[in-house]
mmCIF file of N, CA and C in Angstrom:
data_model
loop_
_atom_site.group_PDB
_atom_site.id
_atom_site.type_symbol
_atom_site.label_atom_id
_atom_site.label_comp_id
_atom_site.label_asym_id
_atom_site.label_seq_id
_atom_site.Cartn_x
_atom_site.Cartn_y
_atom_site.Cartn_z
ATOM 1 N N MET A 10 23.639 13.004 -18.775
ATOM 2 C CA MET A 10 22.890 14.126 -18.283
ATOM 3 C C MET A 10 21.422 13.717 -18.188
ATOM 4 N N GLY A 11 20.778 14.051 -17.088
ATOM 5 C CA GLY A 11 19.389 13.685 -16.885
ATOM 6 C C GLY A 11 18.433 14.689 -17.483
ATOM 7 N N CYS A 12 17.211 14.261 -17.559
ATOM 8 C CA CYS A 12 16.132 15.090 -18.082
ATOM 9 C C CYS A 12 15.083 15.227 -16.985
ATOM 10 N N ASP A 13 14.561 16.423 -16.799
ATOM 11 C CA ASP A 13 13.517 16.658 -15.800
ATOM 12 C C ASP A 13 12.307 17.307 -16.451
ATOM 13 N N ILE A 14 11.187 17.201 -15.764
ATOM 14 C CA ILE A 14 9.937 17.793 -16.227
ATOM 15 C C ILE A 14 9.589 18.991 -15.336
ATOM 16 N N HIS A 15 9.010 20.000 -15.937
ATOM 17 C CA HIS A 15 8.521 21.182 -15.236
ATOM 18 C C HIS A 15 7.038 21.276 -15.553
ATOM 19 N N ALA A 16 6.202 21.234 -14.532
ATOM 20 C CA ALA A 16 4.760 21.121 -14.759
ATOM 21 C C ALA A 16 3.976 22.122 -13.920
ATOM 22 N N PHE A 17 2.881 22.593 -14.500
ATOM 23 C CA PHE A 17 2.034 23.593 -13.868
ATOM 24 C C PHE A 17 0.580 23.237 -14.124
ATOM 25 N N LEU A 18 -0.191 23.184 -13.060
ATOM 26 C CA LEU A 18 -1.616 22.943 -13.168
ATOM 27 C C LEU A 18 -2.286 24.294 -13.344
ATOM 28 N N GLU A 19 -2.987 24.467 -14.455
ATOM 29 C CA GLU A 19 -3.694 25.711 -14.733
ATOM 30 C C GLU A 19 -5.187 25.430 -14.784
ATOM 31 N N SER A 20 -5.974 26.430 -14.384
ATOM 32 C CA SER A 20 -7.429 26.264 -14.384
ATOM 33 C C SER A 20 -8.102 27.582 -14.743
ATOM 34 N N LYS A 21 -9.365 27.474 -15.133
ATOM 35 C CA LYS A 21 -10.189 28.654 -15.381
ATOM 36 C C LYS A 21 -11.635 28.276 -15.147
ATOM 37 N N SER A 22 -12.419 29.229 -14.717
ATOM 38 C CA SER A 22 -13.850 28.991 -14.544
ATOM 39 C C SER A 22 -14.442 28.628 -15.901
ATOM 40 N N LYS A 23 -15.363 27.673 -15.913
ATOM 41 C CA LYS A 23 -16.012 27.308 -17.175
ATOM 42 C C LYS A 23 -16.672 28.548 -17.757
ATOM 43 N N GLY A 24 -16.449 28.791 -19.026
ATOM 44 C CA GLY A 24 -16.986 29.970 -19.687
ATOM 45 C C GLY A 24 -16.042 31.157 -19.678
ATOM 46 N N SER A 25 -15.051 31.151 -18.806
ATOM 47 C CA SER A 25 -14.069 32.239 -18.734
ATOM 48 C C SER A 25 -12.986 32.011 -19.779
ATOM 49 N N LYS A 26 -12.322 33.071 -20.161
ATOM 50 C CA LYS A 26 -11.200 32.952 -21.095
ATOM 51 C C LYS A 26 -9.865 33.070 -20.376
ATOM 52 N N GLU A 27 -9.890 33.483 -19.126
ATOM 53 C CA GLU A 27 -8.668 33.773 -18.359
ATOM 54 C C GLU A 27 -8.226 32.558 -17.537
ATOM 55 N N TRP A 28 -7.069 31.989 -17.890
ATOM 56 C CA TRP A 28 -6.491 30.879 -17.138
ATOM 57 C C TRP A 28 -5.696 31.432 -15.967
ATOM 58 N N GLN A 29 -5.632 30.658 -14.900
ATOM 59 C CA GLN A 29 -4.799 31.009 -13.748
ATOM 60 C C GLN A 29 -3.955 29.796 -13.383
ATOM 61 N N THR A 30 -2.775 30.049 -12.832
ATOM 62 C CA THR A 30 -1.935 28.947 -12.375
ATOM 63 C C THR A 30 -2.458 28.512 -11.015
ATOM 64 N N SER A 31 -2.887 27.269 -10.944
ATOM 65 C CA SER A 31 -3.387 26.731 -9.686
ATOM 66 C C SER A 31 -2.255 26.218 -8.816
ATOM 67 N N GLU A 32 -1.227 25.670 -9.474
ATOM 68 C CA GLU A 32 -0.163 25.054 -8.683
ATOM 69 C C GLU A 32 1.031 24.704 -9.573
ATOM 70 N N LYS A 33 2.233 24.939 -9.051
ATOM 71 C CA LYS A 33 3.439 24.401 -9.669
ATOM 72 C C LYS A 33 3.561 22.983 -9.141
ATOM 73 N N ILE A 34 3.704 22.024 -10.033
ATOM 74 C CA ILE A 34 3.685 20.610 -9.661
ATOM 75 C C ILE A 34 5.099 20.048 -9.732
ATOM 76 N N ARG A 35 5.518 19.418 -8.661
ATOM 77 C CA ARG A 35 6.823 18.747 -8.646
ATOM 78 C C ARG A 35 6.605 17.286 -9.028
ATOM 79 N N LEU A 36 7.219 16.880 -10.135
ATOM 80 C CA LEU A 36 7.089 15.510 -10.627
ATOM 81 C C LEU A 36 8.461 14.853 -10.696
ATOM 82 N N ALA A 37 8.518 13.614 -10.283
ATOM 83 C CA ALA A 37 9.773 12.854 -10.266
ATOM 84 C C ALA A 37 10.258 12.570 -11.691
ATOM 85 N N ARG A 38 11.523 12.294 -11.795
ATOM 86 C CA ARG A 38 12.095 11.872 -13.073
ATOM 87 C C ARG A 38 11.620 10.447 -13.339
ATOM 88 N N ASP A 39 10.845 10.286 -14.389
ATOM 89 C CA ASP A 39 10.283 8.987 -14.753
ATOM 90 C C ASP A 39 10.248 8.943 -16.275
ATOM 91 N N TYR A 40 11.240 8.289 -16.869
ATOM 92 C CA TYR A 40 11.337 8.292 -18.319
ATOM 93 C C TYR A 40 10.180 7.546 -18.982
ATOM 94 N N GLY A 41 9.564 6.606 -18.284
ATOM 95 C CA GLY A 41 8.354 5.974 -18.813
ATOM 96 C C GLY A 41 7.230 6.989 -18.946
ATOM 97 N N ALA A 42 7.039 7.793 -17.912
ATOM 98 C CA ALA A 42 6.016 8.849 -17.959
ATOM 99 C C ALA A 42 6.384 9.882 -19.017
ATOM 100 N N PHE A 43 7.652 10.263 -19.091
ATOM 101 C CA PHE A 43 8.084 11.253 -20.083
ATOM 102 C C PHE A 43 7.787 10.763 -21.503
ATOM 103 N N THR A 44 8.039 9.467 -21.719
ATOM 104 C CA THR A 44 7.761 8.867 -23.023
ATOM 105 C C THR A 44 6.289 9.015 -23.384
ATOM 106 N N LEU A 45 5.413 8.666 -22.449
ATOM 107 C CA LEU A 45 3.979 8.671 -22.756
ATOM 108 C C LEU A 45 3.375 10.064 -22.760
ATOM 109 N N LEU A 46 3.951 10.984 -22.003
ATOM 110 C CA LEU A 46 3.439 12.358 -22.003
ATOM 111 C C LEU A 46 3.761 13.086 -23.298
ATOM 112 N N ALA A 47 4.960 12.843 -23.854
ATOM 113 C CA ALA A 47 5.358 13.638 -25.021
ATOM 114 C C ALA A 47 6.435 12.991 -25.889
ATOM 115 N N GLY A 48 6.711 11.705 -25.705
ATOM 116 C CA GLY A 48 7.725 11.039 -26.517
ATOM 117 C C GLY A 48 9.154 11.349 -26.109
ATOM 118 N N VAL A 49 9.350 11.921 -24.918
ATOM 119 C CA VAL A 49 10.684 12.294 -24.439
ATOM 120 C C VAL A 49 11.367 11.084 -23.815
ATOM 121 N N ARG A 50 12.631 10.869 -24.180
ATOM 122 C CA ARG A 50 13.432 9.736 -23.680
ATOM 123 C C ARG A 50 12.752 8.397 -24.002
ATOM 124 N N ASN A 51 12.251 8.303 -25.207
ATOM 125 C CA ASN A 51 11.523 7.113 -25.667
ATOM 126 C C ASN A 51 12.509 6.089 -26.224
ATOM 127 N N TYR A 52 13.244 5.445 -25.332
ATOM 128 C CA TYR A 52 14.300 4.520 -25.717
ATOM 129 C C TYR A 52 13.777 3.201 -26.283
ATOM 130 N N GLN A 53 12.532 2.853 -25.965
ATOM 131 C CA GLN A 53 11.974 1.570 -26.413
ATOM 132 C C GLN A 53 11.035 1.735 -27.602
ATOM 133 N N ASP A 54 11.000 2.922 -28.197
ATOM 134 C CA ASP A 54 10.140 3.221 -29.329
ATOM 135 C C ASP A 54 8.675 2.868 -29.025
ATOM 136 N N VAL A 55 8.223 3.302 -27.857
ATOM 137 C CA VAL A 55 6.862 3.060 -27.391
ATOM 138 C C VAL A 55 5.919 4.069 -28.056
ATOM 139 N N PRO A 56 4.780 3.615 -28.581
ATOM 140 C CA PRO A 56 3.826 4.600 -29.102
ATOM 141 C C PRO A 56 3.254 5.425 -27.946
ATOM 142 N N TYR A 57 3.105 6.704 -28.182
ATOM 143 C CA TYR A 57 2.542 7.586 -27.147
ATOM 144 C C TYR A 57 1.321 8.284 -27.740
ATOM 145 N N PRO A 58 0.312 8.546 -26.899
ATOM 146 C CA PRO A 58 -0.991 8.955 -27.422
ATOM 147 C C PRO A 58 -1.089 10.365 -27.985
ATOM 148 N N TYR A 59 -0.227 11.288 -27.556
ATOM 149 C CA TYR A 59 -0.372 12.681 -27.992
ATOM 150 C C TYR A 59 0.966 13.274 -28.393
ATOM 151 N N GLU A 60 1.003 13.820 -29.586
ATOM 152 C CA GLU A 60 2.176 14.573 -30.008
ATOM 153 C C GLU A 60 2.251 15.830 -29.151
ATOM 154 N N PRO A 61 3.450 16.310 -28.839
ATOM 155 C CA PRO A 61 3.566 17.558 -28.079
ATOM 156 C C PRO A 61 2.834 18.695 -28.800
ATOM 157 N N LYS A 62 2.081 19.479 -28.020
ATOM 158 C CA LYS A 62 1.233 20.535 -28.574
ATOM 159 C C LYS A 62 1.895 21.905 -28.548
ATOM 160 N N GLY A 63 3.042 22.027 -27.903
ATOM 161 C CA GLY A 63 3.617 23.341 -27.682
ATOM 162 C C GLY A 63 2.931 23.986 -26.489
ATOM 163 N N LEU A 64 3.346 25.184 -26.149
ATOM 164 C CA LEU A 64 2.711 25.899 -25.038
ATOM 165 C C LEU A 64 1.378 26.472 -25.505
ATOM 166 N N PRO A 65 0.386 26.508 -24.620
ATOM 167 C CA PRO A 65 -0.892 27.124 -24.999
ATOM 168 C C PRO A 65 -0.694 28.610 -25.317
ATOM 169 N N LYS A 66 -1.455 29.121 -26.258
ATOM 170 C CA LYS A 66 -1.377 30.543 -26.617
ATOM 171 C C LYS A 66 -1.843 31.429 -25.463
ATOM 172 N N ASP A 67 -2.713 30.881 -24.605
ATOM 173 C CA ASP A 67 -3.250 31.640 -23.469
ATOM 174 C C ASP A 67 -2.612 31.219 -22.146
ATOM 175 N N LEU A 68 -1.328 30.908 -22.195
ATOM 176 C CA LEU A 68 -0.544 30.510 -21.030
ATOM 177 C C LEU A 68 -0.624 31.588 -19.944
ATOM 178 N N THR A 69 -0.683 31.176 -18.690
ATOM 179 C CA THR A 69 -0.726 32.163 -17.604
ATOM 180 C C THR A 69 0.597 32.910 -17.505
ATOM 181 N N ASP A 70 0.548 34.103 -16.944
ATOM 182 C CA ASP A 70 1.767 34.911 -16.780
ATOM 183 C C ASP A 70 2.792 34.196 -15.903
ATOM 184 N N PHE A 71 2.315 33.552 -14.827
ATOM 185 C CA PHE A 71 3.241 32.864 -13.925
ATOM 186 C C PHE A 71 3.962 31.728 -14.646
ATOM 187 N N THR A 72 3.208 30.885 -15.345
ATOM 188 C CA THR A 72 3.818 29.760 -16.057
ATOM 189 C C THR A 72 4.762 30.279 -17.131
ATOM 190 N N ALA A 73 4.364 31.336 -17.834
ATOM 191 C CA ALA A 73 5.223 31.922 -18.867
ATOM 192 C C ALA A 73 6.532 32.442 -18.270
ATOM 193 N N SER A 74 6.461 33.065 -17.093
ATOM 194 C CA SER A 74 7.685 33.575 -16.462
ATOM 195 C C SER A 74 8.590 32.425 -16.026
ATOM 196 N N GLU A 75 8.003 31.330 -15.562
ATOM 197 C CA GLU A 75 8.798 30.151 -15.194
ATOM 198 C C GLU A 75 9.460 29.541 -16.430
ATOM 199 N N TYR A 76 8.734 29.516 -17.533
ATOM 200 C CA TYR A 76 9.281 28.990 -18.781
ATOM 201 C C TYR A 76 10.451 29.844 -19.261
ATOM 202 N N LYS A 77 10.301 31.140 -19.151
ATOM 203 C CA LYS A 77 11.321 32.083 -19.618
ATOM 204 C C LYS A 77 12.658 31.877 -18.897
ATOM 205 N N ILE A 78 12.607 31.424 -17.645
ATOM 206 C CA ILE A 78 13.824 31.174 -16.864
ATOM 207 C C ILE A 78 14.752 30.191 -17.587
ATOM 208 N N TRP A 79 14.166 29.256 -18.324
ATOM 209 C CA TRP A 79 14.964 28.216 -18.970
ATOM 210 C C TRP A 79 15.667 28.704 -20.223
ATOM 211 N N ASP A 80 15.340 29.887 -20.705
ATOM 212 C CA ASP A 80 16.077 30.593 -21.750
ATOM 213 C C ASP A 80 16.630 29.665 -22.840
ATOM 214 N N GLY A 81 15.764 28.945 -23.491
ATOM 215 C CA GLY A 81 16.180 28.100 -24.602
ATOM 216 C C GLY A 81 16.564 26.686 -24.227
ATOM 217 N N ASP A 82 16.703 26.367 -22.947
ATOM 218 C CA ASP A 82 17.041 25.004 -22.535
ATOM 219 C C ASP A 82 15.805 24.125 -22.359
ATOM 220 N N ALA A 83 14.628 24.718 -22.400
ATOM 221 C CA ALA A 83 13.383 23.943 -22.317
ATOM 222 C C ALA A 83 13.092 23.331 -23.690
ATOM 223 N N HIS A 84 12.456 22.172 -23.671
ATOM 224 C CA HIS A 84 12.088 21.529 -24.940
ATOM 225 C C HIS A 84 10.828 20.698 -24.757
ATOM 226 N N THR A 85 10.259 20.310 -25.868
ATOM 227 C CA THR A 85 9.099 19.432 -25.941
ATOM 228 C C THR A 85 7.968 19.952 -25.050
ATOM 229 N N GLU A 86 7.584 21.170 -25.290
ATOM 230 C CA GLU A 86 6.512 21.816 -24.537
ATOM 231 C C GLU A 86 5.166 21.222 -24.947
ATOM 232 N N SER A 87 4.282 21.060 -23.954
ATOM 233 C CA SER A 87 2.960 20.512 -24.256
ATOM 234 C C SER A 87 2.011 20.770 -23.096
ATOM 235 N N TRP A 88 0.789 20.330 -23.263
ATOM 236 C CA TRP A 88 -0.217 20.398 -22.209
ATOM 237 C C TRP A 88 -1.253 19.315 -22.482
ATOM 238 N N LEU A 89 -1.891 18.851 -21.404
ATOM 239 C CA LEU A 89 -2.940 17.831 -21.498
ATOM 240 C C LEU A 89 -4.084 18.195 -20.574
ATOM 241 N N ASN A 90 -5.302 17.889 -21.009
ATOM 242 C CA ASN A 90 -6.457 18.056 -20.123
ATOM 243 C C ASN A 90 -6.640 16.771 -19.306
ATOM 244 N N LEU A 91 -7.646 16.746 -18.465
ATOM 245 C CA LEU A 91 -7.850 15.608 -17.568
ATOM 246 C C LEU A 91 -8.071 14.307 -18.330
ATOM 247 N N ALA A 92 -8.933 14.308 -19.325
ATOM 248 C CA ALA A 92 -9.220 13.081 -20.080
ATOM 249 C C ALA A 92 -7.954 12.554 -20.754
ATOM 250 N N GLU A 93 -7.156 13.449 -21.321
ATOM 251 C CA GLU A 93 -5.918 13.037 -21.985
ATOM 252 C C GLU A 93 -4.920 12.480 -20.979
ATOM 253 N N LEU A 94 -4.811 13.119 -19.822
ATOM 254 C CA LEU A 94 -3.884 12.650 -18.794
ATOM 255 C C LEU A 94 -4.293 11.270 -18.282
ATOM 256 N N LYS A 95 -5.582 11.053 -18.092
ATOM 257 C CA LYS A 95 -6.062 9.730 -17.672
ATOM 258 C C LYS A 95 -5.662 8.672 -18.701
ATOM 259 N N GLU A 96 -5.794 9.003 -19.969
ATOM 260 C CA GLU A 96 -5.420 8.061 -21.022
ATOM 261 C C GLU A 96 -3.931 7.727 -20.964
ATOM 262 N N VAL A 97 -3.104 8.741 -20.736
ATOM 263 C CA VAL A 97 -1.659 8.524 -20.611
ATOM 264 C C VAL A 97 -1.367 7.584 -19.439
ATOM 265 N N PHE A 98 -2.020 7.812 -18.321
ATOM 266 C CA PHE A 98 -1.761 7.000 -17.133
ATOM 267 C C PHE A 98 -2.249 5.559 -17.313
ATOM 268 N N GLU A 99 -3.355 5.375 -18.010
ATOM 269 C CA GLU A 99 -3.817 4.012 -18.314
ATOM 270 C C GLU A 99 -2.812 3.304 -19.213
ATOM 271 N N GLN A 100 -2.304 4.019 -20.183
ATOM 272 C CA GLN A 100 -1.315 3.425 -21.087
ATOM 273 C C GLN A 100 -0.024 3.102 -20.336
ATOM 274 N N TYR A 101 0.306 3.894 -19.330
ATOM 275 C CA TYR A 101 1.500 3.631 -18.526
ATOM 276 C C TYR A 101 1.405 2.232 -17.912
ATOM 277 N N ASP A 102 0.268 1.935 -17.282
ATOM 278 C CA ASP A 102 0.089 0.618 -16.667
ATOM 279 C C ASP A 102 0.164 -0.496 -17.711
ATOM 280 N N GLU A 103 -0.443 -0.266 -18.874
ATOM 281 C CA GLU A 103 -0.435 -1.274 -19.940
ATOM 282 C C GLU A 103 0.970 -1.478 -20.506
ATOM 283 N N THR A 104 1.728 -0.406 -20.611
ATOM 284 C CA THR A 104 3.052 -0.459 -21.243
ATOM 285 C C THR A 104 4.139 -0.912 -20.280
ATOM 286 N N PHE A 105 4.152 -0.345 -19.098
ATOM 287 C CA PHE A 105 5.242 -0.599 -18.160
ATOM 288 C C PHE A 105 4.825 -1.463 -16.980
ATOM 289 N N GLY A 106 3.542 -1.657 -16.783
ATOM 290 C CA GLY A 106 3.040 -2.503 -15.710
ATOM 291 C C GLY A 106 3.018 -1.812 -14.366
ATOM 292 N N LYS A 107 2.116 -2.262 -13.526
ATOM 293 C CA LYS A 107 1.970 -1.677 -12.193
ATOM 294 C C LYS A 107 3.185 -1.992 -11.312
ATOM 295 N N VAL A 108 3.921 -3.056 -11.643
ATOM 296 C CA VAL A 108 5.103 -3.404 -10.861
ATOM 297 C C VAL A 108 6.125 -2.280 -10.960
ATOM 298 N N TYR A 109 6.321 -1.761 -12.168
ATOM 299 C CA TYR A 109 7.247 -0.644 -12.361
ATOM 300 C C TYR A 109 6.698 0.565 -11.611
ATOM 301 N N GLY A 110 5.434 0.822 -11.773
ATOM 302 C CA GLY A 110 4.706 1.799 -10.977
ATOM 303 C C GLY A 110 5.044 3.256 -11.184
ATOM 304 N N MET A 111 4.028 4.015 -11.427
ATOM 305 C CA MET A 111 4.157 5.455 -11.568
ATOM 306 C C MET A 111 4.187 6.085 -10.183
ATOM 307 N N ASP A 112 5.004 7.092 -10.004
ATOM 308 C CA ASP A 112 5.127 7.802 -8.733
ATOM 309 C C ASP A 112 3.795 8.418 -8.300
ATOM 310 N N ASP A 113 3.616 8.500 -6.984
ATOM 311 C CA ASP A 113 2.403 9.091 -6.433
ATOM 312 C C ASP A 113 2.212 10.547 -6.845
ATOM 313 N N ASP A 114 3.314 11.275 -7.068
ATOM 314 C CA ASP A 114 3.163 12.677 -7.454
ATOM 315 C C ASP A 114 2.447 12.804 -8.805
ATOM 316 N N TYR A 115 2.628 11.841 -9.694
ATOM 317 C CA TYR A 115 1.882 11.828 -10.956
ATOM 318 C C TYR A 115 0.427 11.440 -10.691
ATOM 319 N N LEU A 116 0.261 10.364 -9.928
ATOM 320 C CA LEU A 116 -1.092 9.849 -9.677
ATOM 321 C C LEU A 116 -1.965 10.851 -8.932
ATOM 322 N N SER A 117 -1.369 11.700 -8.112
ATOM 323 C CA SER A 117 -2.147 12.684 -7.356
ATOM 324 C C SER A 117 -2.728 13.777 -8.257
ATOM 325 N N LEU A 118 -2.238 13.888 -9.479
ATOM 326 C CA LEU A 118 -2.770 14.890 -10.405
ATOM 327 C C LEU A 118 -4.233 14.627 -10.755
ATOM 328 N N ILE A 119 -4.586 13.371 -10.902
ATOM 329 C CA ILE A 119 -5.949 13.031 -11.329
ATOM 330 C C ILE A 119 -6.985 13.532 -10.318
ATOM 331 N N PRO A 120 -6.883 13.191 -9.020
ATOM 332 C CA PRO A 120 -7.894 13.715 -8.088
ATOM 333 C C PRO A 120 -7.891 15.241 -7.985
ATOM 334 N N LYS A 121 -6.718 15.883 -8.104
ATOM 335 C CA LYS A 121 -6.670 17.355 -8.078
ATOM 336 C C LYS A 121 -7.464 17.931 -9.243
ATOM 337 N N MET A 122 -7.238 17.376 -10.418
ATOM 338 C CA MET A 122 -7.918 17.880 -11.608
ATOM 339 C C MET A 122 -9.406 17.535 -11.577
ATOM 340 N N GLU A 123 -9.740 16.351 -11.079
ATOM 341 C CA GLU A 123 -11.152 15.989 -10.955
ATOM 342 C C GLU A 123 -11.878 16.936 -10.006
ATOM 343 N N GLN A 124 -11.210 17.315 -8.911
ATOM 344 C CA GLN A 124 -11.832 18.233 -7.955
ATOM 345 C C GLN A 124 -12.046 19.611 -8.586
ATOM 346 N N LEU A 125 -11.051 20.085 -9.320
ATOM 347 C CA LEU A 125 -11.208 21.368 -10.005
ATOM 348 C C LEU A 125 -12.402 21.330 -10.957
ATOM 349 N N GLU A 126 -12.519 20.253 -11.711
ATOM 350 C CA GLU A 126 -13.637 20.148 -12.650
ATOM 351 C C GLU A 126 -14.972 20.044 -11.915
ATOM 352 N N ALA A 127 -14.991 19.322 -10.798
ATOM 353 C CA ALA A 127 -16.220 19.220 -9.997
ATOM 354 C C ALA A 127 -16.615 20.584 -9.424
ATOM 355 N N ASP A 128 -15.628 21.432 -9.178
ATOM 356 C CA ASP A 128 -15.878 22.778 -8.651
ATOM 357 C C ASP A 128 -16.202 23.797 -9.739
ATOM 358 N N GLY A 129 -16.324 23.330 -10.989
ATOM 359 C CA GLY A 129 -16.733 24.221 -12.071
ATOM 360 C C GLY A 129 -15.604 24.844 -12.869
ATOM 361 N N TYR A 130 -14.435 24.220 -12.860
ATOM 362 C CA TYR A 130 -13.291 24.743 -13.593
ATOM 363 C C TYR A 130 -12.903 23.808 -14.732
ATOM 364 N N ASP A 131 -12.338 24.377 -15.775
ATOM 365 C CA ASP A 131 -11.591 23.614 -16.768
ATOM 366 C C ASP A 131 -10.159 23.588 -16.263
ATOM 367 N N CYS A 132 -9.426 22.536 -16.557
ATOM 368 C CA CYS A 132 -8.043 22.479 -16.095
ATOM 369 C C CYS A 132 -7.164 21.781 -17.119
ATOM 370 N N ARG A 133 -5.889 22.057 -17.000
ATOM 371 C CA ARG A 133 -4.899 21.451 -17.891
ATOM 372 C C ARG A 133 -3.563 21.391 -17.164
ATOM 373 N N LEU A 134 -2.753 20.434 -17.547
ATOM 374 C CA LEU A 134 -1.387 20.333 -17.054
ATOM 375 C C LEU A 134 -0.474 20.824 -18.171
ATOM 376 N N VAL A 135 0.241 21.913 -17.913
ATOM 377 C CA VAL A 135 1.196 22.474 -18.873
ATOM 378 C C VAL A 135 2.583 22.021 -18.438
ATOM 379 N N PHE A 136 3.391 21.562 -19.388
ATOM 380 C CA PHE A 136 4.701 21.035 -19.003
ATOM 381 C C PHE A 136 5.713 21.177 -20.134
ATOM 382 N N TRP A 137 6.977 21.086 -19.741
ATOM 383 C CA TRP A 137 8.100 21.025 -20.675
ATOM 384 C C TRP A 137 9.222 20.271 -19.978
ATOM 385 N N PHE A 138 10.267 20.011 -20.709
ATOM 386 C CA PHE A 138 11.390 19.228 -20.196
ATOM 387 C C PHE A 138 12.678 20.025 -20.343
ATOM 388 N N ASP A 139 13.688 19.628 -19.567
ATOM 389 C CA ASP A 139 15.019 20.204 -19.706
ATOM 390 C C ASP A 139 16.040 19.073 -19.727
ATOM 391 N N ASN A 140 17.226 19.404 -20.132
ATOM 392 C CA ASN A 140 18.324 18.414 -20.122
ATOM 393 C C ASN A 140 19.437 18.902 -19.230
#
């Protein structure tokens, strides 16, 4: 049985307390990325930079409703900000090499998040996995 990731880009104006869902992100099945994002499917016992944080307490209504659909089948919930995600992606190249290569759908997250921050927003990638 395969494992998939469910990811949502959330943002809020700097100084605001209200997060909004900017985009539901479709990410390919990549067990190397899953390992480094949250230790999921870590068959090679690779060190990963961040323990899963759980869902944010201030999760957006849209992301929360999407999570609820999984009714207990979701696991290893977490979120990362831009700096943390960049660190994960750098470690991906160091661990698995550019030859193995991370999918463009993952790599496109960095410029999206950088643009949000340049426009005056805080942003985070909220995600969980299913089996």
